[in-house]
PDB file of C-alpha atoms in Angstrom:
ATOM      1  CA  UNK A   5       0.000   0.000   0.000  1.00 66.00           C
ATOM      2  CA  UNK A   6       2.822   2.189   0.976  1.00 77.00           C
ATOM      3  CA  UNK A   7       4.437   1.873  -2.612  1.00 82.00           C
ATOM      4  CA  UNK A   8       1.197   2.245  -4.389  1.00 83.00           C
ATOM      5  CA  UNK A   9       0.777   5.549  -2.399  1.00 83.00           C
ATOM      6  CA  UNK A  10       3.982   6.700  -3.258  1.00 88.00           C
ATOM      7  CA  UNK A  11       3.654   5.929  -6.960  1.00 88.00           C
ATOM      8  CA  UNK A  12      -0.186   8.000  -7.211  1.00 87.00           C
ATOM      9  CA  UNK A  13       2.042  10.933  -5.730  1.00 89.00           C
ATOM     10  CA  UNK A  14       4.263  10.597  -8.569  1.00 90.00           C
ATOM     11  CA  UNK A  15       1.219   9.972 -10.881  1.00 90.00           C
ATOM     12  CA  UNK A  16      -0.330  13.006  -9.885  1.00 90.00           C
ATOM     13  CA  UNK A  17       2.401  15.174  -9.780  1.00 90.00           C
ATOM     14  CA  UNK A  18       3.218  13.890 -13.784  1.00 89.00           C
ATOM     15  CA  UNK A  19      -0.468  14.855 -14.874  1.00 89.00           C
ATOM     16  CA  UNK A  20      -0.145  17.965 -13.042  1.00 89.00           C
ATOM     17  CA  UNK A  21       2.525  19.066 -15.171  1.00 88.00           C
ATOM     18  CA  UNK A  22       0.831  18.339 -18.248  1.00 86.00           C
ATOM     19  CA  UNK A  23      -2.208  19.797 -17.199  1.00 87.00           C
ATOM     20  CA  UNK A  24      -1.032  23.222 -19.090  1.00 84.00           C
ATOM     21  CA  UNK A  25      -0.667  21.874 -22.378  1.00 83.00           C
ATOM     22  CA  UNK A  26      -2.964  18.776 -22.676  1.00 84.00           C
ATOM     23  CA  UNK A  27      -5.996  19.984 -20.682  1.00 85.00           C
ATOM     24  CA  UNK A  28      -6.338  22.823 -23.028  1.00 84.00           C
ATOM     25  CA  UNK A  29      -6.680  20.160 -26.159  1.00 83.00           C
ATOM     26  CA  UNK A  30      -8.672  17.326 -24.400  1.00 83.00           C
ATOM     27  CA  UNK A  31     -11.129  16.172 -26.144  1.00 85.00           C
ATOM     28  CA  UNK A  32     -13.887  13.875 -24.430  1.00 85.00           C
ATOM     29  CA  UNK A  33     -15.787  10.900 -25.753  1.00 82.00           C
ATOM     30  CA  UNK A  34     -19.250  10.859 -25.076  1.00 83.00           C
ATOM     31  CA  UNK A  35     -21.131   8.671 -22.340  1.00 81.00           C
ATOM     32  CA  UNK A  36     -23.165   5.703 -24.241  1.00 80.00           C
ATOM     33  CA  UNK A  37     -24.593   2.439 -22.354  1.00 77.00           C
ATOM     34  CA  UNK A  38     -21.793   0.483 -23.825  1.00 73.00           C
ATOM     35  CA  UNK A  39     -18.992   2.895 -22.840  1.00 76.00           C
ATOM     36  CA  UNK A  40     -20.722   2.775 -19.257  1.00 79.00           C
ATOM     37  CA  UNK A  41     -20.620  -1.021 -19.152  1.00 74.00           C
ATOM     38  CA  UNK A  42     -16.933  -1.379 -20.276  1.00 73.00           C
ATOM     39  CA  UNK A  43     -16.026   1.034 -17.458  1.00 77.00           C
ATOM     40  CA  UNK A  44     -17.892  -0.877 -15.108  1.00 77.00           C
ATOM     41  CA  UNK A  45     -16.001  -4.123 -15.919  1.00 75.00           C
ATOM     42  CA  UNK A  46     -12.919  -1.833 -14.886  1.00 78.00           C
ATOM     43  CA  UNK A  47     -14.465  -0.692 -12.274  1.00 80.00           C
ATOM     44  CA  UNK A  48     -14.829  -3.881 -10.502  1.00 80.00           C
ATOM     45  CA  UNK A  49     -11.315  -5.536 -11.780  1.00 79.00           C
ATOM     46  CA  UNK A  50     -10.100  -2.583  -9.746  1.00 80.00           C
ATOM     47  CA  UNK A  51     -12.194  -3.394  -6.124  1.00 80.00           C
ATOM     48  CA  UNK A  52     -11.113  -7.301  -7.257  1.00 78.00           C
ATOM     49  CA  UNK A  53      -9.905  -9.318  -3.839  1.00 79.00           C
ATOM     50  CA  UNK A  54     -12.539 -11.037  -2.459  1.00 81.00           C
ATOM     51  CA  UNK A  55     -11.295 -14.463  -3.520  1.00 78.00           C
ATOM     52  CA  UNK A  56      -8.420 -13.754  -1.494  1.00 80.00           C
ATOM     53  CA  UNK A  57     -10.049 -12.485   1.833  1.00 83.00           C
ATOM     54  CA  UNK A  58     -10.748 -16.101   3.363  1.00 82.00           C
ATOM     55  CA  UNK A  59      -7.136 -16.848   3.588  1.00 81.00           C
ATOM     56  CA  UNK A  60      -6.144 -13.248   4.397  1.00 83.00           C
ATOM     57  CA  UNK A  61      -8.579 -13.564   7.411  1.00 84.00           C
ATOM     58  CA  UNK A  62      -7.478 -16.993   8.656  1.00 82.00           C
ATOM     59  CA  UNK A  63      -3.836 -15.586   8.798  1.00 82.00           C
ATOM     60  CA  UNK A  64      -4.617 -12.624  10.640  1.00 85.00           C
ATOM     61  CA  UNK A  65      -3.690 -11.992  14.465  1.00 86.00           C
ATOM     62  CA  UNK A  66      -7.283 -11.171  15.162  1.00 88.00           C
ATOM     63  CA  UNK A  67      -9.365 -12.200  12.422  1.00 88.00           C
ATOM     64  CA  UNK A  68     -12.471 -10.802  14.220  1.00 88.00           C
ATOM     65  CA  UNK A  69     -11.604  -7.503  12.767  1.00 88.00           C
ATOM     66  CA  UNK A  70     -11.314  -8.196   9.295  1.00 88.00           C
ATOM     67  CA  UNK A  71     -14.328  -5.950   8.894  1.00 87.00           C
ATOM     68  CA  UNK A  72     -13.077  -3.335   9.829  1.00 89.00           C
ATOM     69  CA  UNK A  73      -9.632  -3.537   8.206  1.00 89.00           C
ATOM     70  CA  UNK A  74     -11.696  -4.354   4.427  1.00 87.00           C
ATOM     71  CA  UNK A  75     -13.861  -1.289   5.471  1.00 89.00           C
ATOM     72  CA  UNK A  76     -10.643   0.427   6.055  1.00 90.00           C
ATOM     73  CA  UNK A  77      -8.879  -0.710   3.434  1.00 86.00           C
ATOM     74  CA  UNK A  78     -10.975   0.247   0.184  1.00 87.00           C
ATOM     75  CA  UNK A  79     -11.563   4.031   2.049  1.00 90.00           C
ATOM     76  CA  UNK A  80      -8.166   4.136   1.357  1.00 87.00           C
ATOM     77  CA  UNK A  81      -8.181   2.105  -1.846  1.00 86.00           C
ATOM     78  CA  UNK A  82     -11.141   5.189  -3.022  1.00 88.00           C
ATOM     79  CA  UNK A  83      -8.728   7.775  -1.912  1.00 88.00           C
ATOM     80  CA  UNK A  84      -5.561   6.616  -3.864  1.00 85.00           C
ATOM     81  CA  UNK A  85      -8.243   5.838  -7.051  1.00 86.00           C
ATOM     82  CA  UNK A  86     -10.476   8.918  -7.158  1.00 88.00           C
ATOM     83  CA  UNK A  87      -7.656  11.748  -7.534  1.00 89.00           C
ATOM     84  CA  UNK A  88      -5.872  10.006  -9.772  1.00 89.00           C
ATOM     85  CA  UNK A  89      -8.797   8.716 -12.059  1.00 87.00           C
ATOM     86  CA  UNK A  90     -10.288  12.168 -12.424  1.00 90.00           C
ATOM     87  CA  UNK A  91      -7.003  14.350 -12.975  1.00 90.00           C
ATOM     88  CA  UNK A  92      -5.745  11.628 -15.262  1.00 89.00           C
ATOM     89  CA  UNK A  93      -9.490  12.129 -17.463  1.00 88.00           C
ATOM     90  CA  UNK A  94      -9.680  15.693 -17.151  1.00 89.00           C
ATOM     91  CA  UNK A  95      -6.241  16.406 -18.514  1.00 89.00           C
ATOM     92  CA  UNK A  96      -5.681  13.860 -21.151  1.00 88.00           C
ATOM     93  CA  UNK A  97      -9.446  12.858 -22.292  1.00 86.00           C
ATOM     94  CA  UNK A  98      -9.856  10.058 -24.860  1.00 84.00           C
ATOM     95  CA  UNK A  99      -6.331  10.017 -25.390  1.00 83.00           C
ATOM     96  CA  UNK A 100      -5.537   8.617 -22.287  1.00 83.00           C
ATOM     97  CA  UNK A 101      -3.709   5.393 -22.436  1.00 74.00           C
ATOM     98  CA  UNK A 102      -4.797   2.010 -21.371  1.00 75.00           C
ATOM     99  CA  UNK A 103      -2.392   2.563 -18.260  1.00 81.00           C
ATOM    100  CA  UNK A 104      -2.507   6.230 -17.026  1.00 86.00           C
ATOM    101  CA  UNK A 105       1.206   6.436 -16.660  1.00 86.00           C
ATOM    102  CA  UNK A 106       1.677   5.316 -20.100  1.00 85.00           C
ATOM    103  CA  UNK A 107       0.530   8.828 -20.807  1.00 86.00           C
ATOM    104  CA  UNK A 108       2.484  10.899 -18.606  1.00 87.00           C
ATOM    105  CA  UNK A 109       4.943  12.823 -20.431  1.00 85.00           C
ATOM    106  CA  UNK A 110       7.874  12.894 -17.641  1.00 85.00           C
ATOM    107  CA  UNK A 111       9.952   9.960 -18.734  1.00 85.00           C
ATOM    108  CA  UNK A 112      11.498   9.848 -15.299  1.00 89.00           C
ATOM    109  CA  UNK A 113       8.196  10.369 -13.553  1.00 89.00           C
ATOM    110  CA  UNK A 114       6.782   7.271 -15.803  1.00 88.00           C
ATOM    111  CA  UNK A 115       9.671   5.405 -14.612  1.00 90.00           C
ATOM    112  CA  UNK A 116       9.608   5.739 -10.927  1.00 91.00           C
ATOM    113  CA  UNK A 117       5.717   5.255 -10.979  1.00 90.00           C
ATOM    114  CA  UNK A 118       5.988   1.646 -13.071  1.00 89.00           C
ATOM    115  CA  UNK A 119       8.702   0.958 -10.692  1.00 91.00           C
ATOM    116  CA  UNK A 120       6.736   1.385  -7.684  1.00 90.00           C
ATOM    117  CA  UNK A 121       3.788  -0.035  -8.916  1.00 87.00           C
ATOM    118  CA  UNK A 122       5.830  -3.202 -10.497  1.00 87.00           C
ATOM    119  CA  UNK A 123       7.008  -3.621  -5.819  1.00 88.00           C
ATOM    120  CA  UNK A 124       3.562  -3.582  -5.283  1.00 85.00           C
ATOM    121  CA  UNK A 125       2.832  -6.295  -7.491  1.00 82.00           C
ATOM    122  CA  UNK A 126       5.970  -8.483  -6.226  1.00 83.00           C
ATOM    123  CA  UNK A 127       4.682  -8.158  -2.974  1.00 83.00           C
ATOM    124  CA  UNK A 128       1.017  -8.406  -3.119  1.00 82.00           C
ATOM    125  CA  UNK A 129       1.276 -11.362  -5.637  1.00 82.00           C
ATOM    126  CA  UNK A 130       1.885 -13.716  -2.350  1.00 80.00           C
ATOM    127  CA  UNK A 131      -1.369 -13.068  -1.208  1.00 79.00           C
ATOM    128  CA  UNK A 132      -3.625 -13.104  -4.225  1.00 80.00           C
ATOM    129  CA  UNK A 133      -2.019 -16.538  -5.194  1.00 84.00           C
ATOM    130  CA  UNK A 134      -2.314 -17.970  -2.018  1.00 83.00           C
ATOM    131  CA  UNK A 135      -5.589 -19.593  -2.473  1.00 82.00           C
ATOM    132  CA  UNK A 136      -4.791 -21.068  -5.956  1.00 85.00           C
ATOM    133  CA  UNK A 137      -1.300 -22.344  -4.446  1.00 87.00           C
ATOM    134  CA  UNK A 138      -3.174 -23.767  -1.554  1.00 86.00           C
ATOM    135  CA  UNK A 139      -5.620 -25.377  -3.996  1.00 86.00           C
ATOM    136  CA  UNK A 140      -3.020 -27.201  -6.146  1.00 88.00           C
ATOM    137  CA  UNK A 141      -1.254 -28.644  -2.846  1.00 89.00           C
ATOM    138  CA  UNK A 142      -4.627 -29.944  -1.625  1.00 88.00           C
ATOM    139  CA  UNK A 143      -5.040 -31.678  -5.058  1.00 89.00           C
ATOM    140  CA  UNK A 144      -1.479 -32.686  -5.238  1.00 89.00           C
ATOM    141  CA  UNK A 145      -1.702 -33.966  -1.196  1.00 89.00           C
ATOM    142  CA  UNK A 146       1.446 -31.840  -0.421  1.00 88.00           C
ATOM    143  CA  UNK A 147       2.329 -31.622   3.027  1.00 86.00           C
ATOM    144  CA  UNK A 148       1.600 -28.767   5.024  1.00 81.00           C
ATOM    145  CA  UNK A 149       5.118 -28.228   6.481  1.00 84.00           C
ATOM    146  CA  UNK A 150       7.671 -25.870   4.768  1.00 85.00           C
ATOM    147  CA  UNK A 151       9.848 -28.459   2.216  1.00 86.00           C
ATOM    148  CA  UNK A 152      11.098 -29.429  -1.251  1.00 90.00           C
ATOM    149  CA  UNK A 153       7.824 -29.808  -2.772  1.00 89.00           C
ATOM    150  CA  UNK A 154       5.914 -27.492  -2.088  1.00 90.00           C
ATOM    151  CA  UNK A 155       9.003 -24.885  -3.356  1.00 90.00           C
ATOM    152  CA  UNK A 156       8.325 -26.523  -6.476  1.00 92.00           C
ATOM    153  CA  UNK A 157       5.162 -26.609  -7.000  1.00 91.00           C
ATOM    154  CA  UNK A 158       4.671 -22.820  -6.136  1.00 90.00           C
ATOM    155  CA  UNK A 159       7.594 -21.804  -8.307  1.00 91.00           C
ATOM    156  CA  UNK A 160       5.554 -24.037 -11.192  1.00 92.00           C
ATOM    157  CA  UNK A 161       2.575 -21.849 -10.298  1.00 90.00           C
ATOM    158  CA  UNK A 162       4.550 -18.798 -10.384  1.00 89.00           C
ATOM    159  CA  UNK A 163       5.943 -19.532 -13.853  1.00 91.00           C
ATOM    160  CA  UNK A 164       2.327 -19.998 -15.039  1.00 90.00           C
ATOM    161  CA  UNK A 165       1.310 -16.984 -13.917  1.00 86.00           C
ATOM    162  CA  UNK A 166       4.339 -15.189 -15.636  1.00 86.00           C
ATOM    163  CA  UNK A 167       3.536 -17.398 -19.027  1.00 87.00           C
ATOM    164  CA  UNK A 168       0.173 -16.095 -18.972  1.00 83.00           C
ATOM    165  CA  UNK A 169       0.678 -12.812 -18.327  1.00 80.00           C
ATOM    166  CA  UNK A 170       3.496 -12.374 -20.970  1.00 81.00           C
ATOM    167  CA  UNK A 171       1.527 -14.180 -23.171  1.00 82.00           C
ATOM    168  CA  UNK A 172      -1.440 -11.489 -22.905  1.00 76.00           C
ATOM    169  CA  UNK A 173       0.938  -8.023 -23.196  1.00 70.00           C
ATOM    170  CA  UNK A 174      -2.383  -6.126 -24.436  1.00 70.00           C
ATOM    171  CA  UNK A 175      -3.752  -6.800 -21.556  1.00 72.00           C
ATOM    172  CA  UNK A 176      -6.330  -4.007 -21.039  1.00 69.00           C
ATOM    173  CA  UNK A 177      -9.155  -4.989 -22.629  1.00 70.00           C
ATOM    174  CA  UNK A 178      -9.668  -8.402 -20.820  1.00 76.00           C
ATOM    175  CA  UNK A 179      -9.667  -6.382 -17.777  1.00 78.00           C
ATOM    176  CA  UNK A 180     -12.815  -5.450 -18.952  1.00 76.00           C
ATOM    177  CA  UNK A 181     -13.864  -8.893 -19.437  1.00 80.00           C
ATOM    178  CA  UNK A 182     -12.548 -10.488 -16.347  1.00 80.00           C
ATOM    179  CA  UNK A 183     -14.267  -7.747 -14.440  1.00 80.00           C
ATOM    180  CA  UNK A 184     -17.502  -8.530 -15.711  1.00 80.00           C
ATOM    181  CA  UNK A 185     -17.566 -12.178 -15.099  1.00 82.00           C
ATOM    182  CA  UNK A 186     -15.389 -13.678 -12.880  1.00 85.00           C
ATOM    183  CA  UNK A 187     -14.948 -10.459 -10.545  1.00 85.00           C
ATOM    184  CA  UNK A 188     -18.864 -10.036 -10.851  1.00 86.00           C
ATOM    185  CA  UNK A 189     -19.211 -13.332  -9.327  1.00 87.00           C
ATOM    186  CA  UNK A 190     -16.471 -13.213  -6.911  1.00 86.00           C
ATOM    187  CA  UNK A 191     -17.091 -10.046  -5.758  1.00 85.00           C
ATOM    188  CA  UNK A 192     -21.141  -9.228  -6.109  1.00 87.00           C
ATOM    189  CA  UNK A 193     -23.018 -12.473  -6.472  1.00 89.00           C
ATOM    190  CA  UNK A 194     -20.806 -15.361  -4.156  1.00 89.00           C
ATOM    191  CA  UNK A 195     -20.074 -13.252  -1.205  1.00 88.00           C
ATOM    192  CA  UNK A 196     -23.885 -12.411  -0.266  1.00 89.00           C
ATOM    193  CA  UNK A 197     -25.056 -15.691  -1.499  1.00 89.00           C
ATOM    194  CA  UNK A 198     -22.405 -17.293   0.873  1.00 88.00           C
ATOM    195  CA  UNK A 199     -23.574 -14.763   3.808  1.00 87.00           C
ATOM    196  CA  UNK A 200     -26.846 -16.059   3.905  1.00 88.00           C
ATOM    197  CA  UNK A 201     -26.301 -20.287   2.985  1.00 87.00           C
ATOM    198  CA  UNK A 202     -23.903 -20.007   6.114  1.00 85.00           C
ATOM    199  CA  UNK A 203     -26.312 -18.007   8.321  1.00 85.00           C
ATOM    200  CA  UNK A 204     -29.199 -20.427   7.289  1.00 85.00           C
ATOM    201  CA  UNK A 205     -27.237 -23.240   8.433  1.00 83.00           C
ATOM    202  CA  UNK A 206     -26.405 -21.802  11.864  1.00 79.00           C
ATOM    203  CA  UNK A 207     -29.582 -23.180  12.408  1.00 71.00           C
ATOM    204  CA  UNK A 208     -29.255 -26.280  10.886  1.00 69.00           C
ATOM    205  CA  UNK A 209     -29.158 -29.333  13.901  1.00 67.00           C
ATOM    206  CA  UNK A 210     -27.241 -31.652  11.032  1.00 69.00           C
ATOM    207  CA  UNK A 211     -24.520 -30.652   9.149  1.00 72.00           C
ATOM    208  CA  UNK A 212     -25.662 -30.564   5.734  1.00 76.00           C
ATOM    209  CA  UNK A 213     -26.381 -27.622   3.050  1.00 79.00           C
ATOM    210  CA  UNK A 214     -29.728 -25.732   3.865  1.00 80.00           C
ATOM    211  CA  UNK A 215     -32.532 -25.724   1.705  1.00 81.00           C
ATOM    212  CA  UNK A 216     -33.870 -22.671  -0.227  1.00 82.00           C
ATOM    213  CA  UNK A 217     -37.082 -22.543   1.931  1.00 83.00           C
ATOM    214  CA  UNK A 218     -34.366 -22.421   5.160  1.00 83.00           C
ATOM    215  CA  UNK A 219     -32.660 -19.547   3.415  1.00 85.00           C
ATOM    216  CA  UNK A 220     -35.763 -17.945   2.978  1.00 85.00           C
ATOM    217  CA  UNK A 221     -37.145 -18.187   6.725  1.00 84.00           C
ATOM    218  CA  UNK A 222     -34.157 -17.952   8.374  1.00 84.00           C
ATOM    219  CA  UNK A 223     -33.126 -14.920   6.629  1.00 85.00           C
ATOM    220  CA  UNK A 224     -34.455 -11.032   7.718  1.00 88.00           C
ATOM    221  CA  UNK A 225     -36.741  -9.862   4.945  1.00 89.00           C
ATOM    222  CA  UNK A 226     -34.788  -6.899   5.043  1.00 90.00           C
ATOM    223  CA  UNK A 227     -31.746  -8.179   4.641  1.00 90.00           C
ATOM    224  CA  UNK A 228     -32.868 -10.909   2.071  1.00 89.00           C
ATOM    225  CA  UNK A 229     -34.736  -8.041  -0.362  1.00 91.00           C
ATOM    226  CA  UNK A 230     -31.219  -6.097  -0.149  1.00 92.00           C
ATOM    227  CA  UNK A 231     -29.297  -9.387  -0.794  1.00 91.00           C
ATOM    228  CA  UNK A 232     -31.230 -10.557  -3.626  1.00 91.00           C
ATOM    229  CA  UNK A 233     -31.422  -6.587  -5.386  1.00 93.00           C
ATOM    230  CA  UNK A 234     -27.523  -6.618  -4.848  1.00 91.00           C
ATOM    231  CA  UNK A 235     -27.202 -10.364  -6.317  1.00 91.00           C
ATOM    232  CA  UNK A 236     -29.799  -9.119  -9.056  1.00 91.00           C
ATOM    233  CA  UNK A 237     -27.689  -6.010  -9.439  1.00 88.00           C
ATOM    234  CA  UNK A 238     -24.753  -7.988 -10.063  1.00 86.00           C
ATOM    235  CA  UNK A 239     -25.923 -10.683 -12.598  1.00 89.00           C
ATOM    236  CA  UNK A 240     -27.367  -8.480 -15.094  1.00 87.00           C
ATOM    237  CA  UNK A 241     -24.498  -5.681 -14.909  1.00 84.00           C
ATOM    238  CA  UNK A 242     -22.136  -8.175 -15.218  1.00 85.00           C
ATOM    239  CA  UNK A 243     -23.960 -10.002 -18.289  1.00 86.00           C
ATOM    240  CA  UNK A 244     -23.987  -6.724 -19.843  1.00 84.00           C
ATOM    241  CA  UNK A 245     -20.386  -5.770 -18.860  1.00 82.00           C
ATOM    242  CA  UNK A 246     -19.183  -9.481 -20.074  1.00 83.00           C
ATOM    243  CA  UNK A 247     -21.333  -8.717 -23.323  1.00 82.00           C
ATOM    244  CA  UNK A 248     -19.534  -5.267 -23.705  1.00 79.00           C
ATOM    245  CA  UNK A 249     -16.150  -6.847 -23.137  1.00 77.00           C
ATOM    246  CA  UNK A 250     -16.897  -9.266 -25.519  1.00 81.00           C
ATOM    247  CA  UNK A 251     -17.606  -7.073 -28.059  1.00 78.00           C
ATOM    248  CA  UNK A 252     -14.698  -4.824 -27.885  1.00 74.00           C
ATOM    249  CA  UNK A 253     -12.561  -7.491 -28.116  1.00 74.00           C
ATOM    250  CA  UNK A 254     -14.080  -8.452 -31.020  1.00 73.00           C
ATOM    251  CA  UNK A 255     -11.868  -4.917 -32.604  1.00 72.00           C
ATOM    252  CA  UNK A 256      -8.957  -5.368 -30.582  1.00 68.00           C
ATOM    253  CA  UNK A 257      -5.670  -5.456 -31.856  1.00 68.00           C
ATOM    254  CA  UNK A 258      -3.537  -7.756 -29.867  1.00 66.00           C
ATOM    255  CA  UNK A 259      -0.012  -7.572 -29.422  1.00 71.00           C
ATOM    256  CA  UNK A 260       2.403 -10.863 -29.897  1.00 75.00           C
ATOM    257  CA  UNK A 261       4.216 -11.869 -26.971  1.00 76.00           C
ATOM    258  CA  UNK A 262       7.588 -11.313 -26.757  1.00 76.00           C
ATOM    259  CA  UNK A 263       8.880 -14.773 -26.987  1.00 76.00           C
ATOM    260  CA  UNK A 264       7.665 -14.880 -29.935  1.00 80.00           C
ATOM    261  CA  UNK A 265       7.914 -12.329 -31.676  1.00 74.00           C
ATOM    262  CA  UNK A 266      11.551 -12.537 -32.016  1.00 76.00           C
ATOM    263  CA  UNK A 267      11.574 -15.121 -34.518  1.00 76.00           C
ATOM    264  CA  UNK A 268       8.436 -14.103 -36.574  1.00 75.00           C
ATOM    265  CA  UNK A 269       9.719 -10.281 -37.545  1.00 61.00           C
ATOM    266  CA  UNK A 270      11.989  -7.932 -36.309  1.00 56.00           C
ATOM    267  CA  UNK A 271      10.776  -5.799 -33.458  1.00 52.00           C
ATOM    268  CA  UNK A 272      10.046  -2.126 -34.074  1.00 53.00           C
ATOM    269  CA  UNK A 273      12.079  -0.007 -31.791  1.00 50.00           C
ATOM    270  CA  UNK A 274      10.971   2.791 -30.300  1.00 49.00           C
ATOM    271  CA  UNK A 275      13.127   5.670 -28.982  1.00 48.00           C
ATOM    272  CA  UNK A 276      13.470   6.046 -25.723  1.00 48.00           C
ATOM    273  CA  UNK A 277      12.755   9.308 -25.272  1.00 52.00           C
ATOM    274  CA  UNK A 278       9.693   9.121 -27.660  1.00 63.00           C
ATOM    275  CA  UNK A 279       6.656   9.658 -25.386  1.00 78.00           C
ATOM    276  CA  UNK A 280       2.887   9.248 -25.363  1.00 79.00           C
ATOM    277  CA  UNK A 281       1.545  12.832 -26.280  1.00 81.00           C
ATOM    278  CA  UNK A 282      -2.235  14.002 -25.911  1.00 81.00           C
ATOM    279  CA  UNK A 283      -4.674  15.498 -27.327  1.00 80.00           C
ATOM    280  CA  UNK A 284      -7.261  14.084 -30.478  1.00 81.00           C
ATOM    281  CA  UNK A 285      -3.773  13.541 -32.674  1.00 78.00           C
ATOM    282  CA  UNK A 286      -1.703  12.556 -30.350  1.00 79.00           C
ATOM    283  CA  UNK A 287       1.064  15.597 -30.887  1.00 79.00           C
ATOM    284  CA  UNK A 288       0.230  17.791 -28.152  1.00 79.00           C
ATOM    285  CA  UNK A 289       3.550  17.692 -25.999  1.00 79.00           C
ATOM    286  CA  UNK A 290       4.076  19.547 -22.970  1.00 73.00           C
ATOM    287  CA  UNK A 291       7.502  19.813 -24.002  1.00 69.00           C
ATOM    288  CA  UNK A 292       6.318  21.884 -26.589  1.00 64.00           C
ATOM    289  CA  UNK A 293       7.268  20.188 -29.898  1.00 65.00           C
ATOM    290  CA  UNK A 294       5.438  17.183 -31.622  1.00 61.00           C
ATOM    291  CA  UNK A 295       8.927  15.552 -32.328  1.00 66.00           C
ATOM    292  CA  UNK A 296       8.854  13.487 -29.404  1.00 67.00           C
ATOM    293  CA  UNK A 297       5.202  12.059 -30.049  1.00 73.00           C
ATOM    294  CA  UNK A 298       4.675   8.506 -31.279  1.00 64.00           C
ATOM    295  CA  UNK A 299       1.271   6.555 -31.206  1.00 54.00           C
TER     296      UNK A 299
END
C-alpha cells in the first residue's frame, strides 16, 4: 500500500505538469450504455480481492476484525483511485492510455511510478495466489510443512502466472472482461449468497447444506430483499459488462508476446525518449514540440 501511495504521488504530480498543455486540447468521448458497461467491468477488476479475503482472514492476528480492516482498506483504496482517475481524465481525455502512466509525459516520472507499482505487485502477488497455491497442494496432497515440494510446486505456479501474463501483453481490454464475469461473481453475487447459505445453516441441527425454503425463513426480509437486489444487481451488470467486453474485443488489436515475436519479424524499436503525447492527434507535448510524439 505504501508503494502504491507513493507511486499516485508521482502519478499526480506527472499529470499535473501536463495539465497546461494537454488539458487545453482534451477532447472527451461521449457517455453511451456500452462505454458505461466497459467502465464498469474496470471498475470492478479494480475493487477485485474477495477471492483472497478467506485466507487473508485466517492468517490474521485477530481475524475478528477483518471488517473493519476491508472497510478500512478500500476508504483508502477510493482515496488513492479517485484523484488520480479524475485528474488523469480531465487532462488527457480520450487520449488517455490504457495505463494512465503510459501517458504521462515525464519519462522519469513514468519510470519511478511503473517501478513502484511493479514492488507492489511483487509483494502483493503472495497473497492473491495464495488460495490457488493452496488449492493445487490440496489436489497434489502436499504436506503442510515448509519443504522441497511445495518450493516446487509454487515456483511451477509462479511460472504460469508469468507465461500467462506475458503471453497477454495487451492486456487491457480483458480487464474489462474479467471484471464482468469472474470479478462479478467473486465479488457481487458469491459473497452475499455465501452470507446467507452459512447463516441459514447456523440453524441447521445436522450438518448438511440448507434448503432454499431455510434460506428464505431464516433470513431477515430486510436483509434478504437487499441481498437478492444486490445479487440481481450484479448478474445483469455483469452479463452486460461481459457482453460489452466481448464485443470490444471483437476490434482489438492484440499484441504478440515477446517470446515470440523474435523469430516471426523484427521488433520495431521505439526511442526512448519518444513519449505518449495528448490530445485528439496525439502531438500535443508539454515539451512543446510534436517531435517526441509517437502513437
Amino acid at each position: 500500500m505504501f508503494s502504491t501511495g507513493i507511486s499516485c504521488l508521482f502519478i499526480i504530480f506527472g499529470i499535473s505538469s501536463d495539465s497546461s498543455e494537454c488539458s487545453r486540447h482534451a477532447e472527451y468521448s461521449p457517455i453511451t450504455v456500452g462505454s458505461v458497461l466497459i467502465g464498469m467491468g474496470t471498475f470492478f477488476f479494480s475493487y477485485d480481492g474477495h477471492a483472497a479475503f478467506p485466507t487473508i482472514q485466517h492468517d490474521m492476528k485477530e481475524p475478528h476484525k477483518f471488517g473493519r480492516s476491508v472497510f478500512l482498506a478500500y476508504i483508502v483504496v477510493t482515496m488513492i483511485y479517485m484523484p488520480v482517475a479524475l485528474l488523469g481524465y480531465l487532462t488527457y481525455g480520450s487520449s488517455i492510455g490504457e495505463s494512465i502512466i503510459d501517458s504521462i509525459q515525464t519519462p522519469w516520472l513514468q519510470m519511478a511510478a511503473n517501478t513502484l507499482i511493479a514492488i507492489h505487485c511483487i509483494l502483493t502477488l503472495v497473497f492473491v495466489l495464495n488460495p490457488l497455491n493452496q488449492e493445487a497442494e490440496e489436489h497434489l496432497n502436499l504436506p503442510h510443512t515448509f519443504g522441497l515440494e511445495r518450493v516446487i510446486c509454487r515456483s511451477i505456479m509462479m511460472f504460469l502466472v508469468v507465461f500467462v501474463a506475458e503471453s497477454v501483453p495487451t492486456f487491457g481490454p480483458l480487464v474489462n472482461l474479467v471484471g464482468g464475469s469472474t470479478i462479478t461473481l467473486t465479488a457481487i453475487v458469491f459473497p452475499c449468497l455465501f452470507n446467507v447459505y452459512l447463516k441459514a445453516q447456523e440453524h441447521e441441527t445436522e450438518d448438511r447444506i440448507p434448503t432454499l425454503e431455510k434460506i428464505v425463513s431464516s433470513t431477515p426480509k430486510p436483509k434478504l430483499i437487499l441481498i437478492t437486489l444486490i445479487m440481481v444487481f450484479g448478474v445483469v451488470a455483469g452479463t452486460a459488462a461481459t457482453y460489452s467486453a466481448i464485443k470490444d474485443l471483437s476490434t482489438t488489436h492484440f499484441a504478440m508476446p515477446c517470446y515470440i515475436l523474435p523469430f516471426v519479424s523484427t521488433p520495431e524499436v521505439t526511442s526512448v525518449s519518444a513519449i505518449r503525447c495528448c490530445g485528439p492527434a496525439f502531438n500535443v507535448s508539454s515539451r512543446g514540440t510534436p517531435d517526441v510524439c509517437f502513437g
